[in-house]
Short mmCIF file of C-alpha atoms and ligand atoms in Angstrom, two decimals:
data_model
loop_
_atom_site.label_atom_id
_atom_site.label_comp_id
_atom_site.label_asym_id
_atom_site.label_seq_id
_atom_site.Cartn_x
_atom_site.Cartn_y
_atom_site.Cartn_z
CA MET A 1 0.00 0.00 0.00
CA LEU A 2 3.00 2.33 0.37
CA PRO A 3 3.20 3.11 -3.38
CA LEU A 4 -0.44 4.21 -3.21
CA ALA A 5 0.26 6.30 -0.12
CA LEU A 6 3.08 8.01 -2.05
CA ALA A 7 0.78 8.63 -5.02
CA GLY A 8 -1.81 10.12 -2.65
CA LEU A 9 0.86 12.28 -1.01
CA ALA A 10 1.98 13.49 -4.46
CA VAL A 11 -1.57 14.59 -5.27
CA VAL A 12 -1.88 16.39 -1.93
CA LEU A 13 1.46 18.19 -2.28
CA VAL A 14 1.07 19.09 -5.96
CA TRP A 15 -2.62 19.88 -6.07
CA VAL A 16 -4.01 20.62 -2.59
CA ALA A 17 -1.10 22.13 -0.64
CA PRO A 18 -0.28 25.01 -3.07
CA GLY A 19 -3.85 26.32 -2.79
CA LEU A 20 -3.70 26.18 1.02
CA LEU A 21 -0.26 27.75 1.14
CA ALA A 22 -1.21 30.59 -1.23
CA ARG A 23 -4.11 31.45 1.07
CA GLN A 24 -1.73 31.90 4.01
CA VAL A 25 -0.91 35.53 3.21
CA ARG A 26 0.53 35.89 6.72
CA LEU A 27 3.52 33.91 5.46
CA ARG A 28 4.53 36.94 3.41
CA ARG A 29 5.78 38.38 6.68
CA ALA A 30 8.47 35.67 6.70
CA PRO A 31 9.38 35.63 2.98
CA ARG A 32 12.58 33.61 3.29
CA ALA A 33 10.97 30.81 5.31
CA ALA A 34 7.86 30.93 3.10
CA LEU A 35 10.01 30.47 -0.02
CA VAL A 36 11.69 27.46 1.60
CA ALA A 37 8.23 26.03 2.40
CA TRP A 38 7.05 26.58 -1.20
CA GLN A 39 10.11 24.89 -2.62
CA ALA A 40 9.82 22.02 -0.16
CA VAL A 41 6.15 21.44 -1.03
CA SER A 42 6.92 21.40 -4.77
CA LEU A 43 9.98 19.23 -4.31
CA GLY A 44 8.12 16.89 -1.92
CA GLY A 45 5.29 16.50 -4.44
CA VAL A 46 7.67 15.58 -7.24
CA LEU A 47 9.69 13.25 -4.97
CA ALA A 48 6.50 11.48 -3.84
CA ALA A 49 5.46 10.95 -7.48
CA LEU A 50 8.95 9.76 -8.45
CA PHE A 51 9.18 7.38 -5.48
CA VAL A 52 5.99 5.48 -6.41
CA ALA A 53 7.86 3.19 -8.83
CA PRO A 54 10.81 2.33 -6.55
CA ALA A 55 8.39 1.80 -3.65
CA ALA A 56 6.35 -0.63 -5.78
CA VAL A 57 9.39 -2.81 -6.59
CA PRO A 58 9.57 -4.73 -3.26
CA GLU A 59 5.82 -5.42 -3.37
CA LEU A 60 5.83 -6.62 -6.97
CA LEU A 61 9.02 -8.72 -6.66
CA GLY A 62 8.25 -10.24 -3.27
CA GLY A 63 4.63 -11.14 -4.05
CA ASP A 64 3.78 -9.32 -0.85
CA PRO A 65 0.27 -10.30 0.34
CA MET A 66 -0.16 -6.63 1.29
CA ALA A 67 -0.04 -5.79 -2.40
CA ASP A 68 -3.69 -6.48 -2.92
CA HIS A 69 -4.03 -4.02 -5.78
CA PRO A 70 -1.30 -5.07 -8.24
CA ALA A 71 -2.95 -3.26 -11.16
CA LEU A 72 -3.17 -0.02 -9.20
CA VAL A 73 0.44 -0.37 -8.06
CA ALA A 74 1.58 -0.96 -11.65
CA LEU A 75 -0.42 2.05 -12.81
CA ALA A 76 1.11 4.23 -10.11
CA ALA A 77 4.55 3.02 -11.17
CA VAL A 78 3.87 4.07 -14.76
CA ALA A 79 2.68 7.44 -13.46
CA SER A 80 5.99 8.04 -11.70
CA ILE A 81 7.93 7.26 -14.88
CA VAL A 82 5.73 9.78 -16.70
CA VAL A 83 6.49 12.35 -13.95
CA LEU A 84 10.23 11.84 -14.40
CA ALA A 85 9.93 12.25 -18.18
CA ARG A 86 7.84 15.41 -17.80
CA LEU A 87 10.29 16.82 -15.27
CA LEU A 88 13.29 16.30 -17.56
CA LEU A 89 11.41 17.75 -20.54
CA SER A 90 10.20 20.74 -18.53
CA GLY A 91 13.72 21.38 -17.21
CA HIS A 92 15.08 21.38 -20.73
CA LEU A 93 12.31 23.57 -22.21
CA VAL A 94 12.23 26.14 -19.40
CA GLY A 95 16.03 26.37 -19.20
CA THR A 96 16.41 26.85 -22.96
CA ARG A 97 13.57 29.37 -23.17
CA VAL A 98 14.70 31.52 -20.23
CA ARG A 99 18.36 31.58 -21.25
CA ALA A 100 17.58 32.45 -24.88
CA ALA A 101 15.22 35.28 -23.89
CA ARG A 102 17.75 36.74 -21.45
CA ALA A 103 20.65 36.51 -23.89
CA ARG A 104 18.57 38.30 -26.52
CA HIS A 105 17.52 41.00 -24.08
CA ARG A 106 21.06 41.47 -22.74
CA GLU A 107 22.30 41.94 -26.30
CA ILE A 108 19.69 44.61 -27.02
CA VAL A 109 20.39 46.41 -23.74
CA ASP A 110 24.13 46.42 -24.45
CA ILE A 111 23.50 47.96 -27.87
CA VAL A 112 20.99 50.65 -26.93
CA ALA A 113 21.93 51.51 -23.35
CA GLU A 114 24.54 53.95 -22.22
CA HIS A 115 27.00 52.62 -19.69
CA ASP A 116 26.82 54.57 -16.53
CA ARG A 117 27.06 54.39 -12.76
CA GLY A 118 29.45 51.50 -12.19
CA GLY A 119 28.26 48.99 -14.75
CA VAL A 120 24.55 49.81 -14.50
CA ARG A 121 23.01 50.18 -17.97
CA VAL A 122 20.91 53.28 -18.56
CA LEU A 123 18.12 53.37 -21.16
CA GLN A 124 17.16 56.72 -22.66
CA HIS A 125 13.50 56.58 -21.74
CA PRO A 126 11.41 59.03 -19.69
CA THR A 127 9.32 56.35 -17.88
CA ALA A 128 10.80 55.36 -14.52
CA THR A 129 11.77 51.72 -14.92
CA ALA A 130 14.25 49.48 -13.15
CA TYR A 131 14.95 45.79 -13.59
CA CYS A 132 17.73 43.27 -13.72
CA ILE A 133 18.69 40.65 -16.27
CA PRO A 134 19.97 37.77 -14.17
CA GLY A 135 22.42 35.11 -15.20
CA ARG A 136 26.18 34.62 -15.22
CA SER A 137 26.59 37.85 -17.16
CA SER A 138 24.01 39.91 -15.28
CA ARG A 139 22.90 43.50 -15.85
CA VAL A 140 21.05 46.07 -13.80
CA VAL A 141 19.02 48.30 -16.11
CA LEU A 142 17.68 51.75 -15.19
CA SER A 143 15.78 54.19 -17.36
CA GLN A 144 16.82 57.82 -17.60
CA GLY A 145 13.40 58.50 -16.04
CA VAL A 146 14.53 56.81 -12.83
CA LEU A 147 17.73 58.83 -12.68
CA ASP A 148 15.81 62.05 -13.36
CA THR A 149 12.97 61.58 -10.89
CA LEU A 150 14.31 59.57 -7.95
CA PRO A 151 16.36 61.24 -5.22
CA GLU A 152 19.66 59.56 -4.29
CA ARG A 153 18.26 57.63 -1.34
CA GLN A 154 15.41 56.11 -3.37
CA LEU A 155 17.78 55.31 -6.21
CA ASP A 156 19.99 53.46 -3.72
CA ALA A 157 16.91 51.49 -2.60
CA VAL A 158 16.16 50.49 -6.20
CA LEU A 159 19.76 49.44 -6.82
CA ALA A 160 19.91 47.50 -3.52
CA HIS A 161 16.71 45.68 -4.54
CA GLU A 162 18.06 44.69 -7.96
CA LYS A 163 21.47 43.72 -6.60
CA ALA A 164 19.77 41.53 -3.97
CA HIS A 165 18.03 39.61 -6.80
CA LEU A 166 21.32 39.11 -8.61
CA LYS A 167 23.42 38.26 -5.55
CA ALA A 168 20.93 35.74 -4.11
CA ARG A 169 20.28 34.29 -7.59
CA HIS A 170 16.51 34.65 -7.20
CA ASP A 171 16.31 33.82 -10.91
CA LEU A 172 17.48 30.25 -10.19
CA LEU A 173 14.86 29.90 -7.49
CA LEU A 174 12.13 31.08 -9.86
CA GLU A 175 13.49 28.84 -12.61
CA PHE A 176 13.47 25.80 -10.31
CA PHE A 177 9.92 26.62 -9.40
CA THR A 178 8.85 27.17 -13.02
CA VAL A 179 10.38 23.82 -14.03
CA LEU A 180 8.40 22.01 -11.32
CA HIS A 181 5.29 24.03 -12.16
CA GLU A 182 5.41 23.22 -15.88
CA SER A 183 6.19 19.54 -15.25
CA VAL A 184 2.74 19.21 -13.65
CA PRO A 185 -0.08 18.55 -16.17
CA PRO A 186 -1.89 21.86 -16.93
CA PRO A 187 -5.19 21.02 -15.15
CA LEU A 188 -3.28 20.31 -11.92
CA ARG A 189 -1.05 23.40 -12.04
CA SER A 190 -1.51 26.01 -9.36
CA HIS A 191 -1.01 29.43 -10.92
CA ARG A 192 -1.44 31.13 -7.58
CA ALA A 193 1.66 29.26 -6.48
CA LEU A 194 3.88 30.87 -9.10
CA THR A 195 2.36 34.32 -8.47
CA GLU A 196 2.90 33.98 -4.72
CA VAL A 197 6.50 32.80 -5.10
CA ARG A 198 7.24 35.78 -7.38
CA LEU A 199 5.79 38.12 -4.76
CA LEU A 200 7.86 36.52 -1.99
CA VAL A 201 11.04 36.96 -4.03
CA GLU A 202 10.19 40.65 -4.48
CA ALA A 203 9.47 41.02 -0.75
CA LEU A 204 12.86 39.50 0.00
CA ALA A 205 14.67 41.93 -2.32
CA ASP A 206 12.68 44.80 -0.77
CA ARG A 207 14.19 43.89 2.60
CA ALA A 208 17.64 44.55 1.15
CA ALA A 209 16.36 47.92 -0.09
CA VAL A 210 14.96 48.78 3.37
CA ARG A 211 18.28 47.86 4.99
CA ARG A 212 20.03 50.24 2.56
CA SER A 213 17.65 53.20 2.48
CA GLY A 214 14.93 52.69 5.08
CA GLU A 215 11.21 52.00 4.75
CA VAL A 216 10.08 55.45 3.61
CA ALA A 217 12.56 55.85 0.76
CA THR A 218 11.92 52.27 -0.38
CA ALA A 219 8.15 52.79 -0.35
CA ARG A 220 8.49 56.02 -2.35
CA ALA A 221 10.78 54.33 -4.86
CA LEU A 222 8.26 51.49 -5.23
CA VAL A 223 5.50 53.95 -6.03
CA ALA A 224 7.72 55.89 -8.45
CA ILE A 225 8.55 52.85 -10.57
CA ALA A 226 5.24 50.99 -10.17
CA GLN A 227 4.11 52.09 -13.64
CA GLY A 228 7.34 51.10 -15.34
CA ARG A 229 7.40 48.34 -17.93
CA TYR A 230 10.04 45.62 -18.04
CA PRO A 231 10.53 42.43 -20.04
CA ASP A 232 9.01 39.15 -18.81
CA GLU A 233 12.30 37.33 -18.38
CA ALA A 234 13.75 40.17 -16.29
CA MET A 235 12.81 40.95 -12.69
CA GLY A 236 11.18 44.35 -12.50
CA ALA A 237 11.44 46.38 -9.31
CA GLY A 238 7.92 47.82 -9.40
CA THR A 239 5.67 44.72 -9.56
CA SER A 240 2.81 44.26 -7.04
CA ALA A 241 3.80 47.52 -5.38
CA PRO A 242 0.70 47.95 -3.14
CA VAL A 243 1.09 44.55 -1.44
CA ARG A 244 4.83 44.97 -1.07
CA MET A 245 4.46 48.39 0.52
CA HIS A 246 2.44 46.83 3.32
CA LEU A 247 5.24 44.35 3.94
CA LEU A 248 8.04 46.91 4.16
CA ALA A 249 7.35 47.85 7.76
CA VAL A 250 6.88 44.26 8.97
CA GLY A 251 9.65 42.95 11.19
CA PRO A 252 10.86 39.36 11.53
CA HIS A 253 8.27 36.86 12.74
CA PRO A 254 10.05 33.92 14.45
CA VAL A 255 6.90 31.82 15.05
CA LEU A 256 5.75 32.07 11.41
CA SER A 257 9.27 31.33 10.20
CA ALA A 258 9.60 28.28 12.46
CA THR A 259 6.20 26.97 11.30
CA ALA A 260 7.15 27.39 7.65
CA TYR A 261 10.52 25.64 8.15
CA LEU A 262 8.81 22.81 10.01
CA GLY A 263 6.28 22.42 7.17
CA ALA A 264 9.18 22.31 4.72
CA VAL A 265 10.88 19.48 6.63
CA VAL A 266 7.62 17.49 6.74
CA ALA A 267 6.92 18.03 3.01
CA VAL A 268 10.33 16.75 1.91
CA GLY A 269 10.69 14.20 4.73
CA ALA A 270 7.34 12.42 4.25
CA PRO A 271 8.09 10.91 0.80
CA VAL A 272 11.58 9.87 1.94
CA VAL A 273 10.15 8.16 5.06
CA LEU A 274 7.48 6.35 2.99
CA LEU A 275 10.05 5.12 0.46
CA SER A 276 12.42 3.84 3.13
CA ALA A 277 9.47 2.11 4.84
CA ALA A 278 8.68 0.32 1.56
CA TRP A 279 12.22 -1.08 1.45
CA SER A 280 12.54 -2.00 5.13
ZN1 ZN B 1 12.43 42.80 -7.93
#
């Protein structure tokens, strides 16, 4: 029955848990821990699905009398092979797509932008826009509108935000999440999950901005660039500004963080425990 338990766990973690987690907006107050919980739930779901086949092996080989549903077990095993195939395909497609789009955008920025302010690229455009193009050869891109309208302190907040994305490689985190997301069949995908993870990444970068320039300057900078446009594959500084402004003044929340970390351990630990039980 353990392969079926793993299949059930996979459905819960992939389909049910993201909806529940996205509803817990309180978790935004502990963005780092919340991101760990999100990753753990996604990873746990995929692990549970992948472990169905190896967990079925002892039952099928040993003619275990507990294996009273051989057809179901075989079906679950096929499902986990399909999950692995989808995961590999999704990893390849997402990786290729994201890297190609960024390389193209970086090329354009290098051609049209003026080099200014210690490696930051400046676009001659009046709209206040700021974003970064992550990757091994990363760029921070500001519009002339940002330089013209934002006072020094707010500009520092914007730069601290973008540099936090690049330094912490938030792009890899989002890519990991997108790969898992797209490996799930479309009807089972939770779009709220991806939206929430993007917001948490922004909230995390905002904390770096607050540490650099304080809450007020960061909030003003957020408002100033909220209307700015930026390419999809880049990480714009002004997305979901109203929600993020509320989070700027929120301090650390140890209880929420601890709960999220505990949930993360359970989500990844449960499939591992079930698989080792199948083989013991
Ligand atoms: Zn950002």
